[in-house]
Coordinates of C-alpha atoms and ligand atoms in Angstrom, one line a residue:
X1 CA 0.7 88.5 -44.2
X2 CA 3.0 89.2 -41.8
X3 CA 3.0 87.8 -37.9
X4 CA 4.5 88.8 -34.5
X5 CA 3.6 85.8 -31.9
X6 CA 4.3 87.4 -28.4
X7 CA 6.0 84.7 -25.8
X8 CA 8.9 82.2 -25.8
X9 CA 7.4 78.9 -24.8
X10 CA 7.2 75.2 -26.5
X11 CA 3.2 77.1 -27.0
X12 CA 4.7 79.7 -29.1
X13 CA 6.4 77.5 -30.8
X14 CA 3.7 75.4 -32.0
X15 CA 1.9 78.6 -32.6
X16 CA 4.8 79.7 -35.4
X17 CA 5.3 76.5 -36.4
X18 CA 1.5 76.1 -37.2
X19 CA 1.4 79.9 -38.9
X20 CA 4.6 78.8 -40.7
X21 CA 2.9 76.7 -43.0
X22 CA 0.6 79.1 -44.3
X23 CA 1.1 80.3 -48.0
X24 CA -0.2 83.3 -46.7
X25 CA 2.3 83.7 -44.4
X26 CA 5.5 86.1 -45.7
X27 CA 6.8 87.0 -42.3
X28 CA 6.9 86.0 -38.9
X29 CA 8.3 87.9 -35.9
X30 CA 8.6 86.4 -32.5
X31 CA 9.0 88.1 -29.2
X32 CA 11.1 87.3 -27.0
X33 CA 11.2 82.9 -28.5
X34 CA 13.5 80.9 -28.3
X35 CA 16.2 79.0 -30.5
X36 CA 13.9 76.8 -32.1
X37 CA 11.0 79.5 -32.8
X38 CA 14.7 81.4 -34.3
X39 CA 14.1 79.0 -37.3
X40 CA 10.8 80.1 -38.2
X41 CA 10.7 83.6 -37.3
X42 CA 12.8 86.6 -36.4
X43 CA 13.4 87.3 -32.8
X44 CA 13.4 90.3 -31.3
X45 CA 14.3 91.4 -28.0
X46 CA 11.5 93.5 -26.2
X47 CA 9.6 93.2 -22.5
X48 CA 6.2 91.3 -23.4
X49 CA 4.6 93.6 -20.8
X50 CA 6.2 96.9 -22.3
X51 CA 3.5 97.4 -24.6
X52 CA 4.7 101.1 -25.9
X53 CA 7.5 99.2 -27.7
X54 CA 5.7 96.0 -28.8
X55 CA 3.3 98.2 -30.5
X56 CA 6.0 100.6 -32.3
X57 CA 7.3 97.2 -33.8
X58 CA 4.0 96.1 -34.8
X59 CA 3.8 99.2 -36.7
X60 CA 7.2 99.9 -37.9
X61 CA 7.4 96.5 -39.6
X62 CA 4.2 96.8 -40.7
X63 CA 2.6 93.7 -38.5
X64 CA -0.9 92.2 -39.7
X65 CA -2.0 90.5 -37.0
X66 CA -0.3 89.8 -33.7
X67 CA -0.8 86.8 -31.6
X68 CA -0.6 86.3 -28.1
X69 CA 0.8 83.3 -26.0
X70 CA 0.7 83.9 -22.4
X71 CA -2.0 85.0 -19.9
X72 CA 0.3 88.0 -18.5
X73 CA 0.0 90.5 -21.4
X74 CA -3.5 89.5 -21.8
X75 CA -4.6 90.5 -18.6
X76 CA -2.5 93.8 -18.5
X77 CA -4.1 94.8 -21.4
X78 CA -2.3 94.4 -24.4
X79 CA -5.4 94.1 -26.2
X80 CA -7.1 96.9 -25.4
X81 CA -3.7 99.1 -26.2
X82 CA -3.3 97.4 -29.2
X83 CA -6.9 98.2 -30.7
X84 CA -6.4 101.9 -29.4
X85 CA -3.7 102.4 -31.8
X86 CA -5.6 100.6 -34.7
X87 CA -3.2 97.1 -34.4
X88 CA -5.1 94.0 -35.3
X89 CA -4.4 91.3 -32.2
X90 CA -5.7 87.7 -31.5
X91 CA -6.5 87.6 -27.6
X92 CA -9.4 88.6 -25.1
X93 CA -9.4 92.3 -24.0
X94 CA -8.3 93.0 -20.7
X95 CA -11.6 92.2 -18.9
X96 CA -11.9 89.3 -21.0
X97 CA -8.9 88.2 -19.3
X98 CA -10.7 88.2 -16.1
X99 CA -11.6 84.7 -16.5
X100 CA -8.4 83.4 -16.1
X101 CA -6.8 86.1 -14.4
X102 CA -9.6 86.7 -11.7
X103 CA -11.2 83.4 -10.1
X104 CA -13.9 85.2 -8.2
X105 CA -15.0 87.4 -11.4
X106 CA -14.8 83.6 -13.0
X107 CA -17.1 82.0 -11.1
X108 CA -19.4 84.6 -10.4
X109 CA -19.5 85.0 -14.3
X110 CA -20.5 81.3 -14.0
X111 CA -22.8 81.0 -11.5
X112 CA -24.1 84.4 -13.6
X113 CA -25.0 82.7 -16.1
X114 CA -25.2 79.0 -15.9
X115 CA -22.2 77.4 -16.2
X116 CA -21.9 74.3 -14.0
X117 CA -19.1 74.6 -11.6
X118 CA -18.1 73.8 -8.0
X119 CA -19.5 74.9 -5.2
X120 CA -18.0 77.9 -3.7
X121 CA -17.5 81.0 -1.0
X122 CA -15.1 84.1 -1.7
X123 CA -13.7 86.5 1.2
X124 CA -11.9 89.8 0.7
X125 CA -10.8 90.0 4.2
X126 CA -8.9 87.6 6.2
X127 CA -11.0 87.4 9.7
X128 CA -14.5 86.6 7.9
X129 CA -13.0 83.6 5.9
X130 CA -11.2 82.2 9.1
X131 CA -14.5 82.7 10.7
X132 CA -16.4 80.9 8.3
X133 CA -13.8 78.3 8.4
X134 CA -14.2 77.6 11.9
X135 CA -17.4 78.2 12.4
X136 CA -19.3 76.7 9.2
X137 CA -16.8 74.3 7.9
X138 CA -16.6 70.3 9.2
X139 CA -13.8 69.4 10.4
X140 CA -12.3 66.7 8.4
X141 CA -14.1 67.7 4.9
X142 CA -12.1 68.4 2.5
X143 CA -11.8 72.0 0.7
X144 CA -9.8 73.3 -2.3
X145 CA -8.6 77.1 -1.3
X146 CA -8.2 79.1 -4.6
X147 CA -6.2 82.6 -4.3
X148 CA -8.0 84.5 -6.8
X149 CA -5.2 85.9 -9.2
X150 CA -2.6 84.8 -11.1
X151 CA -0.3 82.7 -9.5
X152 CA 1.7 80.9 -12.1
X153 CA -0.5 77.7 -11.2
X154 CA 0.4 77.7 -7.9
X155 CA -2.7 79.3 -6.3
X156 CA -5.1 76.5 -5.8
X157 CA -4.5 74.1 -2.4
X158 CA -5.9 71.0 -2.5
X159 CA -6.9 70.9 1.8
X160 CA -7.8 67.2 3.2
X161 CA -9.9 69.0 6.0
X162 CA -10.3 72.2 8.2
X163 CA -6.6 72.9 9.4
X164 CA -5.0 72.4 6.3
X165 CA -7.0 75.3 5.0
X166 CA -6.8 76.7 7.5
X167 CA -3.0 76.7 6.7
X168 CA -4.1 77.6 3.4
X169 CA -5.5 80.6 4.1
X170 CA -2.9 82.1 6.4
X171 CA -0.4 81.6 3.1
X172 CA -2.5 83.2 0.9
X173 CA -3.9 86.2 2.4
X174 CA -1.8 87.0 5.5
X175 CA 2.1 85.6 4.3
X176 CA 1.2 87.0 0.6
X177 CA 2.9 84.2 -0.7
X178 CA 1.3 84.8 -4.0
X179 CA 1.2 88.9 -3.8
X180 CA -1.8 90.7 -4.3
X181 CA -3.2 87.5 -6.1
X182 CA -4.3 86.6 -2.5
X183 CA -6.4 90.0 -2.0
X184 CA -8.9 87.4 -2.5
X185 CA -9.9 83.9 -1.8
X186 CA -12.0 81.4 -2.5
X187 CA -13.3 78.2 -0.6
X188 CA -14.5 75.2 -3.3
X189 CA -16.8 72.2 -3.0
X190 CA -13.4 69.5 -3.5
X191 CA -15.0 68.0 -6.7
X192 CA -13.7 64.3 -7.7
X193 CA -13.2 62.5 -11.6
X194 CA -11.3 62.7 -14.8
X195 CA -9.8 66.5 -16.2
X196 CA -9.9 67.3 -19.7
X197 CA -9.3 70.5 -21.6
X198 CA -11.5 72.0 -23.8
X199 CA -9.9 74.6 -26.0
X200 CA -12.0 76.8 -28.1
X201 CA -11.8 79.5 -30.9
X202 CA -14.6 82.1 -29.6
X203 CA -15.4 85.7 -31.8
X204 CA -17.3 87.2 -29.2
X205 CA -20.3 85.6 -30.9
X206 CA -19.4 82.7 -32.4
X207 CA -16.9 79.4 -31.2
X208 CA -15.5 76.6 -32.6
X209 CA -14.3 73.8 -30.5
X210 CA -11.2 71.8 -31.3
X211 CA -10.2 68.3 -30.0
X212 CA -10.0 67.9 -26.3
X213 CA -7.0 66.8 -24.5
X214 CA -5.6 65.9 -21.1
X215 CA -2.5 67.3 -19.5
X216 CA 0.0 66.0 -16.9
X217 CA 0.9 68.5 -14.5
X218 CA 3.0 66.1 -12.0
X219 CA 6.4 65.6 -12.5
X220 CA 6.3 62.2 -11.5
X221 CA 5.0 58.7 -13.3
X222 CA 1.3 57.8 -12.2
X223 CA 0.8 61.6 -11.0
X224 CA 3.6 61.6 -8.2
X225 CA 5.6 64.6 -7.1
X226 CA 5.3 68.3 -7.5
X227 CA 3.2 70.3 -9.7
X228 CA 4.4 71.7 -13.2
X229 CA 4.0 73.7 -15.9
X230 CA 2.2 70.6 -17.5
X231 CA 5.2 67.4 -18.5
X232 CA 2.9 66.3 -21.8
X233 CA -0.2 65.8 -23.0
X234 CA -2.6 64.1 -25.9
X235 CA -5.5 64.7 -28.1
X236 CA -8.2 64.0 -28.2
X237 CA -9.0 62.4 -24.9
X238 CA -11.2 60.1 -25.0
X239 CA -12.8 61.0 -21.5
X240 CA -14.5 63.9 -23.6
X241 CA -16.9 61.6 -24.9
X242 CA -19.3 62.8 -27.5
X243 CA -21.9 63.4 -25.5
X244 CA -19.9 65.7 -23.1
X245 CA -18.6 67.4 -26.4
X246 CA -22.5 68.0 -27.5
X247 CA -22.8 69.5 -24.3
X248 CA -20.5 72.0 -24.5
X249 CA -22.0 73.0 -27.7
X250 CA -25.4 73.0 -27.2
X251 CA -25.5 74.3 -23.5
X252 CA -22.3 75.3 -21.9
X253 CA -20.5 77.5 -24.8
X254 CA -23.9 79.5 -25.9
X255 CA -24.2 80.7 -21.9
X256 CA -21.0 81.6 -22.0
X257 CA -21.2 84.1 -25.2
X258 CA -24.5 85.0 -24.2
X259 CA -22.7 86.7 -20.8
X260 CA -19.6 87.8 -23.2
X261 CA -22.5 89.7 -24.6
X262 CA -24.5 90.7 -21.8
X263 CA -21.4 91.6 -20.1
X264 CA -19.8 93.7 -22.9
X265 CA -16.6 91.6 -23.2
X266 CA -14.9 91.8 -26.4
X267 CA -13.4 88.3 -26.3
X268 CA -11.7 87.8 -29.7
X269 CA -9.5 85.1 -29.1
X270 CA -9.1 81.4 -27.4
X271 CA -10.9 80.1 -24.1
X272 CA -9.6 77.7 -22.4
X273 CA -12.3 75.1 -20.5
X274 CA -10.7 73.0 -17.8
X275 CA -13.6 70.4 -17.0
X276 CA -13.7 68.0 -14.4
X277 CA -16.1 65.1 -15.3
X278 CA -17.6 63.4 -12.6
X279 CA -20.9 60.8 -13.4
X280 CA -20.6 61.7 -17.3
X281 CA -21.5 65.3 -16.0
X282 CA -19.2 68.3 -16.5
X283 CA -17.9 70.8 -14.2
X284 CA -16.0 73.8 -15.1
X285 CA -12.6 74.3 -12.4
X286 CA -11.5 77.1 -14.4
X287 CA -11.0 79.6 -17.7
X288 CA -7.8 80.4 -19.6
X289 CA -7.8 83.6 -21.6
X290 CA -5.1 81.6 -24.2
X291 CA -3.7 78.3 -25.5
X292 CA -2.2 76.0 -22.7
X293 CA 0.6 74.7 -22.8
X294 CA 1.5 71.7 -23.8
X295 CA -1.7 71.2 -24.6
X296 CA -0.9 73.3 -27.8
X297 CA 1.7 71.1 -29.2
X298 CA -0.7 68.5 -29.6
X299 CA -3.9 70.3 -30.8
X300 CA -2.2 72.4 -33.6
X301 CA -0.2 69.6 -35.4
X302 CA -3.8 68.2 -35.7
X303 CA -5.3 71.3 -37.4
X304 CA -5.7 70.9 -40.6
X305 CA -7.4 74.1 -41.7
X306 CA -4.7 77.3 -42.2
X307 CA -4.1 79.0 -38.8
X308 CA -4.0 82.6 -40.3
X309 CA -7.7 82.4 -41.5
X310 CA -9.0 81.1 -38.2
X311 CA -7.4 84.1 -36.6
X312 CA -8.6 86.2 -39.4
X313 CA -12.1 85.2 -38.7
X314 CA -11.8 85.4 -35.4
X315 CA -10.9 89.1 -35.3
X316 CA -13.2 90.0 -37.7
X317 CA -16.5 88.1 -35.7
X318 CA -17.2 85.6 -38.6
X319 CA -16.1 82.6 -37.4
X320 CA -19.2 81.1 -38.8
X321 CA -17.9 81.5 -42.4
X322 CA -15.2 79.0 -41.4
X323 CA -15.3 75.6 -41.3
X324 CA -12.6 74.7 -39.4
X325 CA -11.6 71.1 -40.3
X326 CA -8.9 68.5 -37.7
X327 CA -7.2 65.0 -38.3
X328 CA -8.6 62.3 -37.4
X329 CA -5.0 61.3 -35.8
X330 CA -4.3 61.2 -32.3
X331 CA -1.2 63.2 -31.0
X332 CA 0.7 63.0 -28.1
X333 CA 3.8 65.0 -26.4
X334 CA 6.3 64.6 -23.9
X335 CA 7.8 67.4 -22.2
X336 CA 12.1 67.2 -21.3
X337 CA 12.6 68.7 -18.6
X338 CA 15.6 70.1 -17.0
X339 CA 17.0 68.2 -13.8
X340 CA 15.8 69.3 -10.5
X341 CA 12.6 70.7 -12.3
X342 CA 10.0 72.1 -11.3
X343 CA 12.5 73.4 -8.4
X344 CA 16.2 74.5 -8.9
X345 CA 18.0 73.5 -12.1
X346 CA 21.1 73.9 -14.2
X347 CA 21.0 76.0 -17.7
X348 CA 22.9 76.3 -20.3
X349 CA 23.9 72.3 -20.9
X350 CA 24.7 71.1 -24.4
X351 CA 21.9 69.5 -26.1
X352 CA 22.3 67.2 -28.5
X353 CA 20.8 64.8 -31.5
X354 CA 18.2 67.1 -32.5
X355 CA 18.5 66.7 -36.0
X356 CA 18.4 63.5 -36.1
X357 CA 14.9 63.1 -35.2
X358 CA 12.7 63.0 -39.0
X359 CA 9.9 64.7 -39.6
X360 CA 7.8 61.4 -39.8
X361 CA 9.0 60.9 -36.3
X362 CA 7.9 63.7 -34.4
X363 CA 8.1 67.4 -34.4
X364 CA 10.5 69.3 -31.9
X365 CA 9.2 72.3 -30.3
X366 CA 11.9 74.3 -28.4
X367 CA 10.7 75.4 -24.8
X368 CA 13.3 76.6 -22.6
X369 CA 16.6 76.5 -25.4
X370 CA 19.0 79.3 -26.1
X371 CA 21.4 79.1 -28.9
X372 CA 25.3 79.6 -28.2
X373 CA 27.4 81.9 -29.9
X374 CA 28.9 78.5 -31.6
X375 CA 25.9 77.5 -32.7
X376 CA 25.1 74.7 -30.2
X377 CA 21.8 74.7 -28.5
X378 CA 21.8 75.0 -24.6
X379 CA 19.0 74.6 -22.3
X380 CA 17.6 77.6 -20.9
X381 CA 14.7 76.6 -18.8
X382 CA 12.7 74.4 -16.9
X383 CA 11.2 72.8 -19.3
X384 CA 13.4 72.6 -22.4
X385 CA 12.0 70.9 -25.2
X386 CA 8.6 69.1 -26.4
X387 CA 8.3 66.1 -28.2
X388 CA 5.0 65.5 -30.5
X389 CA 4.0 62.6 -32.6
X390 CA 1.3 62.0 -34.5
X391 CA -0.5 58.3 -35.6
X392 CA -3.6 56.2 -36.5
X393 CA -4.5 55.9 -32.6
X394 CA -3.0 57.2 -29.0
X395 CA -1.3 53.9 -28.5
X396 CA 0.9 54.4 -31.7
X397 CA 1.6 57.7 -31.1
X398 CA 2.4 56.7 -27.6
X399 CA 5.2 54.2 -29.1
X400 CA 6.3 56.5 -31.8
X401 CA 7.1 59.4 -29.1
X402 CA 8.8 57.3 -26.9
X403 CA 11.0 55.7 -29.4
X404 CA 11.9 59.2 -30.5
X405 CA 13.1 60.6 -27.1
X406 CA 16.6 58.3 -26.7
X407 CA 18.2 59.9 -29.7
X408 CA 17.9 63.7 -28.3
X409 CA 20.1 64.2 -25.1
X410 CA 21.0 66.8 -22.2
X411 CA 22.6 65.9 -18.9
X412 CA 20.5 65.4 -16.3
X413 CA 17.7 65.2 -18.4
X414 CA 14.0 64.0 -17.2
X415 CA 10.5 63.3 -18.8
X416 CA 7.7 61.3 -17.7
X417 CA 7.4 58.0 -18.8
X418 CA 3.2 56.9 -19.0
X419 CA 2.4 60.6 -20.3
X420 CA -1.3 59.5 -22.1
X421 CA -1.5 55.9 -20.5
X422 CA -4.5 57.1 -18.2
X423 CA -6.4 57.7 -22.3
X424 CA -5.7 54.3 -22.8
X425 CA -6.9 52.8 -19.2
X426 CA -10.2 55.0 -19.9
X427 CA -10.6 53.1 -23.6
X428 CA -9.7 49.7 -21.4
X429 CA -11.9 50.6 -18.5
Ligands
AMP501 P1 -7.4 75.6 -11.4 O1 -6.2 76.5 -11.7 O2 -8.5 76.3 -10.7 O3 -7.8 74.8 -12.6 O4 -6.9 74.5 -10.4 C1 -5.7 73.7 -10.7 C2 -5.9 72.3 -10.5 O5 -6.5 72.1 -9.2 C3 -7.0 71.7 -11.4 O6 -6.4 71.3 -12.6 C4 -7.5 70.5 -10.6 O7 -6.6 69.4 -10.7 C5 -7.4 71.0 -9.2 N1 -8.7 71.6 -8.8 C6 -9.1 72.9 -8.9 N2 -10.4 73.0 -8.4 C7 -10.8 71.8 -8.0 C8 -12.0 71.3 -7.4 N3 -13.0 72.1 -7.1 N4 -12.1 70.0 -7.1 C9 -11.0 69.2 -7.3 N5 -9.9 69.6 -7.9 C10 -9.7 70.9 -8.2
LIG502 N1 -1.3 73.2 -19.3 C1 -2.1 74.1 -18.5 C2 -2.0 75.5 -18.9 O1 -1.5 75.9 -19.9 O2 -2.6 76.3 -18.1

């Protein structure tokens, strides 16, 4: 079989990593990676929105299946122009991507068809929502104030009361600080509790859930600071306990196919669940068309069934001949991140010890890295490498990543330093 993976993040390299170990696997292509995805697969050097080229590749070097990363391509269609010229792909068409890429179309689909969520109001025009704001809205309640496309995870305001969204909404739809993602908005009910990720494999008429986990999307210890990308993560969290797990599969995820299916979207691919649990019960804050990331780099080192007959499955819609099997390990990963990150930050510093950590240890996905023309590996982005170990329980693999971290080093280098304590204050609680 041969692969092409399209996207260049610690994700993608999971994802190659993961594929890597198939003995099915002859070939994998990556586009655009990164220096550590370099080791795994060939790299080439093409747009991942210029899907004219990407799909000459695919058939020039005779691609099997092709495997998307990141929302963008996904909800520009590379699906759909993909299938149109008879090129096998693992992602949600382009109205699939709607859920992630869309947050009115999300929670209308929701509310559609019984998916518990937040409370919530959408405007397309800028004097009804201030209107409604000043005329229906308390004053001091608080409000989250969602711009409705994709914003790089920047579009949803937390507001304490009425004049911070009010604030709120003047960024998004009159400044255009997030583009035509702010065509429209969205007022929530401010919902309180634990988050967890739910990532599942879904045919269009079948899913499969794997283990849930928890991100950390602060920069700072006990969630201080700006928002990120996401600076670690673990699997599973225990906050999903069992019973919200049987809930998800007996309720949540066969309302959700069932609109796939009333709706005609082909979803062939991963969804993304972000729940917030409050009083045992789950809300859904939002879909992702894709893997997250990091959340990847600790789900896949804990699958232990091959990667390229999930997908296989997947795009053929029989997932239900699969039995998809995971470790009964606990992983967690620490994201090192470039100084100044998530704002302005030098690239292009010297990494070093990376081959010193052993495979027992950890595993070393490459995010943001670039390799020199001597050879040495340089940073390259914000976040530049993730860190994943695996062990009995989350407190070991808590000790085992951190003990790892010391021996790989960039200037100005900075990671989080209680990434996975809040699993262990929930088994403590
Ligand atoms: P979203 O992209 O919609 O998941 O929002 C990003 C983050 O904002 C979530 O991970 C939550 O931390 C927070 N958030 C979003 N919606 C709500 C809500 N209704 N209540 C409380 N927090 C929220
Ligand atoms: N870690 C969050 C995301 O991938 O969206």
């Amino acid at each position: 079989m041969k692969f092409l993976v399209i996207g260049s993040g610690g994700r993608e390299h999971a994802i190659v990593w993961k594929l890597a170990q198939s003995k099915r696997i002859e070939k994998i292509y990556c586009v655009p990676g990164n220096a550590g995805i370099a080791k795994q697969a060939e790299i080439a050097n093409i747009k991942v929105d210029d899907f004219e080229s990407l799909a000459k590749f695919a058939l020039d070097n005779k691609i099997d299946y092709t495997f998307v990363g990141p929302e963008v391509p996904l909800a520009l269609g590379i699906t759909d122009f993909f299938n149109s010229k008879g090129l096998k792909i693992f992602g949600p068409s382009k109205k699939g991507a709607m859920l992630e890429a869309s947050k009115t179309f999300a929670k209308d689909f929701m509310k559609k068809y019984n998916v518990p969520t937040a409370e919530y109001k959408t405007f397309t025009d800028f004097a009804s929502a201030e209107k409604f704001l000043k005329e229906e809205w308390e004053e001091n309640k608080k409000v989250v104030v969602k711009a409705d496309g994709l914003a790089a995870g920047k579009g949803v305001i937390m507001c304490q009361n009425r004049a911070e969204a009010l604030t709120a909404l003047k960024e998004i739809m009159q400044d255009k600080s997030f583009g035509s993602a702010g065509d429209k908005i969205i007022f929530e009910q401010w919902l309180e509790g634990q988050e967890t990720s739910v990532l599942v494999f879904v045919d269009g008429k079948h899913f499969s859930i794997m283990p849930a986990a928890q991100d950390h999307k602060r920069v700072g210890d006990g969630d201080t600071g700006l928002n990120t990308g996401g600076m670690g993560a673990y699997a599973p969290a225990p906050v999903a306990t069992k019973e919200l797990l049987e809930k998800v599969k007996n309720e949540i995820m066969p309302n959700i196919i069932n609109g796939l299916q009333k709706e005609n979207i082909d979803y062939k691919g991963i969804l993304y669940i972000g729940f917030m649990i409050d009083n045992g019960n789950p809300y859904v804050l939002e879909f992702n068309c894709r893997f997250g990331d990091p959340e990847t780099q600790v789900i896949l080192p804990l699958l232990e069934t091959d990667l390229v007959d999930i997908v296989e499955n997947v795009v053929n819609q029989t997932l239900d001949k699969i039995n998809i099997k995971w470790s009964e390990k606990s992983a967690v990963c620490v994201v090192l991140a470039s100084g100044g990150y998530p704002e302005k930050y030098e690239k292009n510093l010297l990494i070093t010890g990376l081959n010193t950590v052993k495979e027992d240890e950890a595993v070393v996905f490459h995010a943001g890295t670039k390799k020199a023309d001597d050879g040495n590996i340089l940073t390259s982005g914000g976040r530049v490498l993730v860190i994943t170990s695996l062990a009995d329980d989350i407190k070991s693999a808590i000790d085992k990543v951190y003990n790892v971290i010391p021996k790989i080093k960039f200037d100005k280098m900075h990671y989080r330093k209680d990434i996975a304590q809040r699993a262990l204050k929930w088994i403590n609680r």
